[in-house]
């Protein structure tokens, strides 16, 4: 008999006494690490002075593109460094789409280990790029290789969590995806502290920071990957009745193969729903700081003056307030991932997205009026709710897919859907950024340049609402036959008989998912909860400047 490998899916099928509440902290351990992708902007300014250290050493004006990317004698532009951020999310969507099917067969442990090697290995390559001052190594390391790690790490727990928590699909995926939104809250202040510690008169400290964070992240991600377990075929929580037996038509009884989703209308409707919801939210995230400063100007300081009338000291003061606003939005983003995903278990996924769009339409449309009226508190609250629904959209969509397409290959289908995120990452910032520049070019006051943009985003949300309302249960003709489903289960190394039923005795099945050592469960949650609480505390401390 062949012994399954350490990373194989067969090796991680849960046994009696394994507590299902150990899986969410394992997922959080990975998501909190890769979520640092959101906080990479903390490196832009130091890296733009890596050669000059005290100030940027500009390249000659006549130096060509290829000469610049291989030059070790002059500093990089921030616009060149930001390509890493673009690569993060393009590669995240592409890698999740390409290797989602492999993940379903290989299992979350192997995917988590590969994600750790890619994300942390990318940081090491980037550190070498800083040492030799080769920007192409940063693009390749963190951007491309790290981006692949992002995609695999992001989708690694989705299918597993949904199968462990069929009674709370939204809550389970919300907990994990909350970690991706919160990773920057921990990573950004940690990176800032490390760069200050390692900086010298001849170094900005980024190389050493990359190496330390790579080591820390690798340890946490490997712990998360080895903490994963998958439930055996046929397992369900004690006393739980599957929704299909309760007559909920939006929750399918069948399973769709990932290869078929491209041809199913519901997939493209949900793709559009996610893309339009994210486009609106991500456009606001990218311009949150300048938007608050330009719309309110001196009113942020209690002065009746526009943005263009402020002196350097006043501009610095409102920039600090805007940074607090950005931090507060990140908290709403994170909290919304857990809150809205959990609410979707009660409201239903389709109804939850309907709330997102209807409430979003009202809030985006009212933003210009709130800016004109000078109501800072209402403006901040409105955009906090908007960002909570942005995060909630990410956390709710895996459960939406499981409801429509079944749980057997939901991780792979979710991977393909994330191409909507990659699209939104381009569409949203382009709409907000270029409209702002265009209207400033027409001579429009800074306080008014976002009005038209808000109405364009309202139009996107209206389209998203229509797409969501068009979603119907999947036609049974798209479901796998019992033979095809049994074949997929065998490819995933599930313990089944010739008819596709579990071979695990019922008495053992009843002891899976609960019990175990309560101290182990508490320690696992503390390992991810304490760093997350630290990040929340740091962010809240900065955000309080809005109300001082």
Coordinates of N, CA and C in Angstrom, one line a residue, residues 288-393:
X288 N -9.1 57.9 -1.9 CA -9.8 58.4 -0.6 C -9.1 59.6 0.0
X289 N -7.7 59.5 0.1 CA -7.0 60.6 0.8 C -7.2 62.0 0.0
X290 N -6.8 62.0 -1.3 CA -7.0 63.3 -2.0 C -8.4 63.8 -2.1
X291 N -9.4 62.8 -2.2 CA -10.8 63.2 -2.3 C -11.2 63.9 -1.0
X292 N -10.9 63.4 0.2 CA -11.3 64.1 1.4 C -10.6 65.5 1.5
X293 N -9.4 65.6 1.2 CA -8.6 66.8 1.2 C -9.2 67.9 0.3
X294 N -9.5 67.5 -1.0 CA -9.9 68.4 -2.0 C -11.4 68.8 -1.8
X295 N -12.2 67.9 -1.3 CA -13.6 68.2 -1.2 C -13.9 69.1 0.0
X296 N -13.1 68.9 1.1 CA -13.4 69.7 2.3 C -12.3 70.8 2.6
X297 N -11.1 70.6 2.1 CA -10.1 71.7 2.3 C -9.9 72.1 3.7
X298 N -10.0 73.4 3.9 CA -9.8 74.0 5.3 C -10.8 73.6 6.3
X299 N -12.0 73.2 5.8 CA -13.0 72.8 6.8 C -12.6 71.6 7.7
X300 N -11.7 70.8 7.2 CA -11.1 69.8 8.0 C -10.4 70.3 9.3
X301 N -10.0 71.6 9.2 CA -9.3 72.3 10.3 C -10.1 73.3 10.9
X302 N -11.4 73.4 10.5 CA -12.3 74.5 11.1 C -12.0 75.8 10.4
X303 N -11.4 75.8 9.2 CA -11.1 77.1 8.5 C -12.0 77.1 7.3
X304 N -12.6 78.3 7.0 CA -13.4 78.5 5.8 C -12.5 78.8 4.6
X305 N -11.8 77.8 4.1 CA -10.9 78.0 2.9 C -10.9 76.8 2.1
X306 N -10.7 77.0 0.8 CA -10.6 75.9 -0.2 C -9.3 75.2 -0.1
X307 N -9.1 74.1 -0.8 CA -7.9 73.3 -0.8 C -6.7 74.2 -1.3
X308 N -7.0 74.9 -2.4 CA -5.9 75.7 -3.0 C -5.5 76.9 -2.3
X309 N -6.2 77.3 -1.2 CA -5.9 78.5 -0.4 C -5.1 78.1 0.8
X310 N -4.8 76.9 1.1 CA -4.1 76.5 2.3 C -2.6 76.6 2.1
X311 N -1.9 76.9 3.2 CA -0.4 77.0 3.2 C 0.2 75.6 3.4
X312 N 1.5 75.5 3.4 CA 2.2 74.2 3.5 C 1.9 73.5 4.8
X313 N 1.8 74.3 5.9 CA 1.6 73.7 7.3 C 0.2 73.2 7.3
X314 N -0.8 73.9 6.8 CA -2.2 73.5 6.8 C -2.4 72.3 5.9
X315 N -1.7 72.2 4.8 CA -1.8 71.1 3.9 C -1.2 69.8 4.6
X316 N -0.2 70.0 5.3 CA 0.4 68.9 6.1 C -0.6 68.4 7.1
X317 N -1.3 69.3 7.8 CA -2.3 68.9 8.8 C -3.4 68.1 8.2
X318 N -4.0 68.6 7.1 CA -5.1 67.9 6.5 C -4.7 66.6 5.8
X319 N -3.4 66.5 5.4 CA -2.9 65.2 4.9 C -2.9 64.2 6.0
X320 N -2.5 64.6 7.3 CA -2.6 63.6 8.4 C -4.0 63.2 8.7
X321 N -4.9 64.1 8.6 CA -6.3 63.8 8.8 C -6.8 62.8 7.7
X322 N -6.4 63.1 6.5 CA -6.8 62.2 5.4 C -6.2 60.8 5.6
X323 N -5.0 60.7 6.1 CA -4.4 59.4 6.4 C -5.2 58.6 7.4
X324 N -5.8 59.3 8.4 CA -6.6 58.7 9.4 C -7.9 58.2 8.8
X325 N -8.4 59.0 7.8 CA -9.6 58.6 7.1 C -9.4 57.3 6.3
X326 N -8.3 57.2 5.6 CA -7.9 56.0 4.9 C -7.8 54.8 5.8
X327 N -7.2 55.0 7.0 CA -7.1 53.9 8.0 C -8.5 53.5 8.5
X328 N -9.4 54.5 8.7 CA -10.7 54.1 9.1 C -11.5 53.3 8.1
X329 N -11.3 53.7 6.8 CA -12.0 53.0 5.7 C -11.5 51.5 5.7
X330 N -10.2 51.3 6.0 CA -9.7 50.0 6.0 C -10.4 49.1 7.1
X331 N -10.7 49.7 8.2 CA -11.4 49.0 9.3 C -12.8 48.6 8.8
X332 N -13.5 49.6 8.1 CA -14.8 49.3 7.6 C -14.7 48.2 6.6
X333 N -13.7 48.2 5.8 CA -13.5 47.2 4.7 C -13.3 45.8 5.4
X334 N -12.6 45.7 6.4 CA -12.3 44.4 7.1 C -13.6 44.0 7.9
X335 N -14.2 44.9 8.6 CA -15.4 44.5 9.4 C -16.5 44.1 8.5
X336 N -16.6 44.8 7.3 CA -17.7 44.5 6.4 C -17.5 43.1 5.8
X337 N -16.3 42.6 5.7 CA -16.1 41.2 5.2 C -16.7 40.2 6.1
X338 N -16.6 40.4 7.3 CA -17.2 39.4 8.3 C -18.7 39.7 8.5
X339 N -19.0 40.9 8.7 CA -20.4 41.3 9.0 C -21.4 40.9 7.8
X340 N -21.1 41.4 6.6 CA -22.0 41.2 5.5 C -22.0 39.7 5.1
X341 N -20.8 39.0 5.1 CA -20.8 37.6 4.8 C -21.6 36.8 5.7
X342 N -21.6 37.1 7.0 CA -22.4 36.4 8.0 C -23.8 36.7 7.9
X343 N -24.2 38.0 7.5 CA -25.6 38.4 7.3 C -26.1 37.6 6.1
X344 N -25.3 37.3 5.1 CA -25.8 36.6 3.9 C -26.3 35.2 4.2
X345 N -25.8 34.6 5.4 CA -26.3 33.3 5.8 C -27.8 33.4 6.2
X346 N -28.2 34.6 6.6 CA -29.6 34.8 7.0 C -30.5 35.4 5.8
X347 N -29.9 36.4 5.1 CA -30.6 37.1 4.1 C -30.6 36.4 2.8
X348 N -29.6 35.5 2.5 CA -29.4 34.9 1.2 C -28.4 35.7 0.5
X349 N -27.6 35.1 -0.4 CA -26.6 35.8 -1.1 C -27.1 36.8 -2.1
X350 N -28.1 36.5 -2.9 CA -28.7 37.4 -3.8 C -29.3 38.6 -3.2
X351 N -30.0 38.4 -2.1 CA -30.6 39.6 -1.3 C -29.5 40.5 -0.8
X352 N -28.4 39.9 -0.3 CA -27.3 40.7 0.3 C -26.7 41.6 -0.8
X353 N -26.4 41.0 -2.0 CA -25.9 41.9 -3.1 C -26.9 42.9 -3.5
X354 N -28.2 42.6 -3.4 CA -29.2 43.6 -3.7 C -29.1 44.8 -2.8
X355 N -28.9 44.5 -1.5 CA -28.7 45.6 -0.5 C -27.4 46.4 -0.8
X356 N -26.3 45.7 -1.2 CA -25.1 46.4 -1.6 C -25.4 47.4 -2.6
X357 N -26.1 47.0 -3.7 CA -26.3 47.9 -4.8 C -27.3 49.0 -4.5
X358 N -28.4 48.7 -3.9 CA -29.4 49.7 -3.6 C -28.8 50.8 -2.6
X359 N -28.2 50.3 -1.5 CA -27.6 51.2 -0.5 C -26.4 52.0 -1.1
X360 N -25.6 51.3 -1.9 CA -24.5 51.9 -2.6 C -25.0 53.1 -3.5
X361 N -26.0 52.8 -4.3 CA -26.5 53.9 -5.2 C -26.9 55.1 -4.4
X362 N -27.6 54.9 -3.3 CA -28.0 56.1 -2.5 C -26.8 56.8 -1.9
X363 N -25.8 56.1 -1.4 CA -24.7 56.7 -0.7 C -23.7 57.4 -1.7
X364 N -23.5 56.7 -2.9 CA -22.6 57.4 -3.9 C -23.3 58.6 -4.4
X365 N -24.6 58.6 -4.7 CA -25.3 59.7 -5.2 C -25.4 60.9 -4.2
X366 N -25.4 60.6 -2.9 CA -25.5 61.6 -1.9 C -24.1 62.2 -1.6
X367 N -23.0 61.6 -2.0 CA -21.7 62.0 -1.6 C -21.4 63.5 -2.0
X368 N -21.7 63.9 -3.3 CA -21.5 65.3 -3.6 C -22.3 66.3 -2.7
X369 N -23.5 65.9 -2.3 CA -24.3 66.8 -1.4 C -23.7 66.9 -0.1
X370 N -23.2 65.7 0.4 CA -22.5 65.7 1.7 C -21.2 66.6 1.7
X371 N -20.5 66.6 0.6 CA -19.3 67.4 0.5 C -19.7 68.9 0.4
X372 N -20.7 69.2 -0.3 CA -21.1 70.6 -0.4 C -21.6 71.1 0.9
X373 N -22.4 70.3 1.6 CA -22.9 70.7 2.9 C -21.8 70.8 4.0
X374 N -20.7 70.2 3.7 CA -19.6 70.3 4.7 C -19.7 69.3 5.9
X375 N -20.6 68.3 5.8 CA -20.8 67.4 6.9 C -19.8 66.3 6.8
X376 N -18.7 66.5 7.5 CA -17.5 65.6 7.5 C -17.9 64.3 8.1
X377 N -18.6 64.3 9.3 CA -19.0 63.1 10.0 C -19.9 62.2 9.1
X378 N -20.9 62.8 8.4 CA -21.8 62.0 7.6 C -21.0 61.5 6.4
X379 N -20.1 62.3 5.8 CA -19.3 61.9 4.7 C -18.5 60.7 5.0
X380 N -17.8 60.7 6.2 CA -16.9 59.6 6.6 C -17.8 58.4 6.8
X381 N -18.9 58.5 7.5 CA -19.8 57.4 7.7 C -20.3 56.8 6.4
X382 N -20.7 57.6 5.5 CA -21.2 57.1 4.2 C -20.1 56.3 3.5
X383 N -18.9 56.8 3.5 CA -17.9 56.0 2.8 C -17.4 54.8 3.6
X384 N -17.6 54.9 4.9 CA -17.3 53.7 5.7 C -18.2 52.6 5.3
X385 N -19.5 52.9 5.2 CA -20.5 51.9 4.8 C -20.2 51.4 3.4
X386 N -19.8 52.3 2.5 CA -19.5 51.9 1.1 C -18.3 50.9 1.1
X387 N -17.3 51.2 1.9 CA -16.1 50.3 1.9 C -16.5 49.0 2.7
X388 N -17.4 49.0 3.6 CA -17.8 47.7 4.2 C -18.5 46.8 3.2
X389 N -19.2 47.4 2.3 CA -19.9 46.6 1.2 C -18.9 46.2 0.2
X390 N -17.9 47.0 -0.1 CA -16.8 46.5 -1.0 C -16.2 45.3 -0.4
X391 N -15.8 45.3 0.8 CA -15.2 44.1 1.5 C -16.2 43.0 1.6
X392 N -17.4 43.3 1.9 CA -18.5 42.3 2.0 C -18.7 41.6 0.7
X393 N -18.6 42.3 -0.4 CA -18.7 41.7 -1.7 C -17.7 40.5 -2.0

